[in-house]
Amino acid sequence: MDIRQILIDLITVNLSIKVYFAGLRITFEKAITMILRFFLLDINYEVTDGRPEVRLWGVSEDNRRVLVIDRSLKPYFYLLLDGNRRPEDVLEGIKRRAVEASLSLDMEARIEEKRYFGKPVKVLKVFLKNPNLMANYASLLSKEDGIGECLEEDIRYSSRYLIDYCLNPCGWLEVEAKPLGHKEGIRVDEVFEAESPPRMIEVHKEPSLRILAFSIVCYSETGSPNPTKDPVIVISVKTSDGSIRQFSAFDRDDGKVLEDFISLVHEFDPDIIVGYGCNRRDWPYLLDRCHTLGMRLSVDRIGSEPHGSLYGHISVTGRANLDLFDFAEDIPEVKVKTLDNIAEYLGILKPQKRTVLEEVDIPELWKKSSGRQVILRWSLENAEAILGIFEALRDFAFQLSNLVGLPLDQVGAAAMGFRVESHLIRQAYKFGELIPRRVEKPYVPYQGAVVLEPKKGIHENVAVLDFKALYPSLMVAFNISPDTYLEPDEPEPPQGVYVAPEVGHRFLKEPDGFYRRALKSLMEAREILRKRLEGLSKNSYEYRLLDARQKAIKTVTNACYGYAGWVGARWYVKPVAEAVTAWGRATILDALKEAKNLGLEVFYSDTDSLFVENDAGKIEILSKHMQEKLGLTLKPDEIYVRILFTEAKKRYAGLLQDGRLDIVGLEVARGDWTEAARKVQEGVLEIILKERSPKKAVEYVRSFLKDLFMGKVSYKDLILWKTITKDLREYKVRAPHVEAAKKLIERGWKLSLGDKVGYVITSKPGSLYDKAEPYILASLKDVDLRYYAERQIIPATLRVLEQFGVKEEDLMVSGTSCLKDRVPSGQTTLF
DNA sequence: GCGACGAACTTACCC
DNA sequence: ACGGGTAAGTTCGTCGCG
């Protein structure tokens, strides 16, 4: 890019700014306005003197931190007219009310036509100055006769701004803006005032962002640290420029540690701050600790402190604060979502090279200087792993944020339902569809998908056919949408309707519903991306970007059906979800019938898949049939050389052509079974599927059990992990993991909803819940090996071996229950 | 009063 | 705080027994 191009891009006629570029300083005497291009990172708004200003934080094309202030958008909401009075009269009525309440100067209103659940409606669009007063105005004015309900007064002003101007975070914006230079208390290179609303532009350039990854260590004699008394002993930081910094309370108080950290944040001035568990742990602790010490945790760009925001995350104004733990939720392969497990899964940490410290180990280590070195090293590795995970996930996170329109720091914290909704809101706006309020509705279950009984046993050469994007395709095909749904009492319109099988719900054939339009555009966009990916080098920035985007599109597309059936959704309409599954059942049943007609043997089927004998000719015919009849793509996905079905649905294991095992639903795939049971079951499956030798599998299990009883198994392989899903007092039964959780809390540990409790079964007497101990409070010598043999190893392996005639007794070795009458409980040393 | 049995509770998976 | 369908382990109440 040459200088002239830059000037053309940057400057329109009347500028009065200094442009620094490549060491050149150019001054334009009469210049006022320029064109600024920047990457949008964060957005918030402030109300000053009763007027809102939107603040767009970003990084400019020439790599400067910028804040763009825009006051152009007037806040507004809608009042739905119920048709009892003439709209003009109602408009007069609310104007009178405004005068009476002395609101008139701040307010204006007009009549508009919109659509609400597809029906044309007349609304009053009410503008006001202060967006924080929207709810007040709405409730005052909706008392007027002729007003049904108020709408969109629950849309936050900063979201409103992005929606109405069609702007998406994590993308490039162009704006005509007036430079204001520096502004007191705002930590950016330059502040601008927008002259007109910004617009999105296509720039295939990676913004040059500064990332800061951090991790803290707190000191606590027992249990979880308490910020009012326990110090922050180490803060480790790794930044995207490759440098590392550590602050520790070696021989000083932790106020200095916090001070140093705050200074570093100012000095490095990150655009993105990343942590692991920082929303729930690090930030609240640092905040409390600072306040205890009479300090302020000033790390943002306006001299304020991190604060709680929507979706329960912590917001740092002007920067994006990301908690990678939120993104770990989207990696189902990792069952216990510790930093180490996620980093290891992503190939960032080498498992062997790392000493895994537990919080309980800290006090002991801190007492010795060699121990302190261990802590420092561990903490630094944490910060490095966090930066590594961020790098691995950043493209996806950026693209998801850009696609659904939620700012980067919110998109990770927002549950899938809110991500989908954010995207739908943007689509609805473009179609003139009003955004319904979130209302509490009763939960009424409805029928879902078809799952067939599998044909138990081993089968050779099995193909899995599945329908590509079945539910989204059906929603598009039959125009299933909240705005096309016809209530039972409504007469059929001339353009005709699609009628869902079984349930009879009707949907207009025309016009396109907004789900149809949204899904079509998502699916088409993904296809275009996939085509473009084919011609790109996998290492290029563009490839990474587009690949991340197509993945983001896929997750949003697939979640649309779930969203439709979610009672919390703004557009929840049960018949919409119910119709999708009904058409889904009809589709798969038709495919099954057709397979039967063709004489194609079916071994199993679940929702949108058929497991059939791998007969290419018949599969081709079946596939063609479905394509022609319904326009749906049914094609082979996986081919199993050999597959084993247990008697249960949703649980099977197959040998793939490349020699890998695909284990579905069985204990191997479950995080609430011990690693020991999972390893042995996997071993058994490998022997059965590859060597077809139940005898060898039995020997394998027996030898494992012998090792177990000789204490040759690792303690950590015996831990059971289960999630605390509600307040401990709400549990109706004394479940082992709940009892273990209570013991942790007794010892001063903090546990919250969603935490996983790791516990072991000890040889204490009583029920299982009496025997459960948090694993950090017990050791290998305490565990009840017989429990592990009888309730973990044997059931998990028998699940597979049972169908080969193997009995429990065949697996038992001395020390297990077959000898319990002869061997006293606890005696485990016969080998 | 006691044990067998099944319902209820609970979690995590599949698609 | 995204849907329904499903398996499976543990707890706990109930029923029948004499």
Tab-separated table of N, CA, C and O (backbone and C1' of nucleotides) in Angstrom, chain A residues 608 665 671 723 725-726 731-732, chain B residues 8-15:
chain	number	residue	atom	x	y	z
A	608	ASP	N	-31.290	-39.376	12.507
A	608	ASP	CA	-31.071	-39.019	11.105
A	608	ASP	C	-30.080	-39.973	10.447
A	608	ASP	O	-29.514	-39.664	9.415
A	665	GLY	N	-21.087	-43.846	23.318
A	665	GLY	CA	-22.032	-44.053	24.402
A	665	GLY	C	-21.572	-44.982	25.517
A	665	GLY	O	-22.072	-44.896	26.635
A	671	GLY	N	-17.523	-39.523	31.133
A	671	GLY	CA	-16.641	-38.914	32.108
A	671	GLY	C	-16.951	-39.293	33.541
A	671	GLY	O	-16.190	-38.973	34.445
A	723	THR	N	-20.720	-33.900	38.317
A	723	THR	CA	-21.038	-32.475	38.395
A	723	THR	C	-22.067	-32.188	39.482
A	723	THR	O	-23.019	-32.944	39.660
A	725	THR	N	-25.087	-30.230	40.183
A	725	THR	CA	-26.024	-29.565	39.272
A	725	THR	C	-27.019	-28.667	39.989
A	725	THR	O	-27.813	-27.994	39.348
A	726	LYS	N	-27.013	-28.701	41.305
A	726	LYS	CA	-27.911	-27.797	42.030
A	726	LYS	C	-27.359	-27.517	43.408
A	726	LYS	O	-26.377	-28.119	43.829
A	731	TYR	N	-30.774	-31.527	47.014
A	731	TYR	CA	-30.717	-32.941	46.648
A	731	TYR	C	-31.655	-33.766	47.515
A	731	TYR	O	-31.719	-33.596	48.720
A	732	LYS	N	-32.396	-34.665	46.843
A	732	LYS	CA	-33.380	-35.461	47.566
A	732	LYS	C	-32.812	-36.783	48.046
A	732	LYS	O	-33.426	-37.468	48.847
B	8	DA	P	-42.301	-43.071	40.478
B	8	DA	O5'	-40.971	-42.481	41.135
B	8	DA	C5'	-40.842	-42.473	42.561
B	8	DA	C4'	-39.536	-41.796	42.908
B	8	DA	C3'	-39.248	-40.541	42.081
B	8	DA	O3'	-38.822	-39.546	42.997
B	8	DA	C1'	-37.429	-42.056	41.935
B	9	DC	P	-38.459	-38.087	42.499
B	9	DC	O5'	-36.866	-38.174	42.485
B	9	DC	C5'	-36.185	-38.553	43.669
B	9	DC	C4'	-34.705	-38.663	43.369
B	9	DC	C3'	-34.114	-37.455	42.627
B	9	DC	O3'	-32.990	-37.030	43.360
B	9	DC	C1'	-33.462	-39.473	41.591
B	10	DT	P	-32.296	-35.661	43.049
B	10	DT	O5'	-31.154	-36.073	42.027
B	10	DT	C5'	-30.053	-36.857	42.484
B	10	DT	C4'	-29.229	-37.291	41.313
B	10	DT	C3'	-28.889	-36.177	40.319
B	10	DT	O3'	-27.553	-35.773	40.565
B	10	DT	C1'	-29.353	-38.265	39.262
B	11	DT	P	-26.962	-34.569	39.723
B	11	DT	O5'	-26.204	-35.329	38.541
B	11	DT	C5'	-25.269	-36.362	38.840
B	11	DT	C4'	-24.862	-37.040	37.557
B	11	DT	C3'	-24.458	-36.062	36.450
B	11	DT	O3'	-23.070	-36.211	36.208
B	11	DT	C1'	-25.884	-37.810	35.635
B	12	DA	P	-22.327	-35.285	35.166
B	12	DA	O5'	-22.417	-36.184	33.857
B	12	DA	C5'	-21.994	-37.544	33.919
B	12	DA	C4'	-22.306	-38.187	32.598
B	12	DA	C3'	-21.912	-37.324	31.398
B	12	DA	O3'	-21.236	-38.135	30.449
B	12	DA	C1'	-24.156	-37.989	31.220
B	13	DC	P	-20.371	-37.438	29.308
B	13	DC	O5'	-20.997	-38.040	27.974
B	13	DC	C5'	-20.956	-39.425	27.724
B	13	DC	C4'	-22.255	-39.866	27.099
B	13	DC	C3'	-22.449	-39.482	25.636
B	13	DC	O3'	-21.910	-40.497	24.814
B	13	DC	C1'	-24.489	-39.458	26.903
B	14	DC	P	-21.584	-40.146	23.290
B	14	DC	O5'	-22.997	-40.239	22.575
B	14	DC	C5'	-23.646	-41.503	22.447
B	14	DC	C4'	-24.869	-41.350	21.568
B	14	DC	C3'	-24.602	-40.608	20.261
B	14	DC	O3'	-25.174	-41.337	19.204
B	14	DC	C1'	-26.373	-39.553	21.455
B	15	DC	P	-24.677	-41.130	17.706
B	15	DC	O5'	-25.673	-40.012	17.171
B	15	DC	C5'	-26.989	-40.408	16.767
B	15	DC	C4'	-27.821	-39.172	16.595
B	15	DC	C3'	-27.237	-38.170	15.598
B	15	DC	O3'	-28.187	-37.902	14.586
B	15	DC	C1'	-27.939	-37.079	17.572
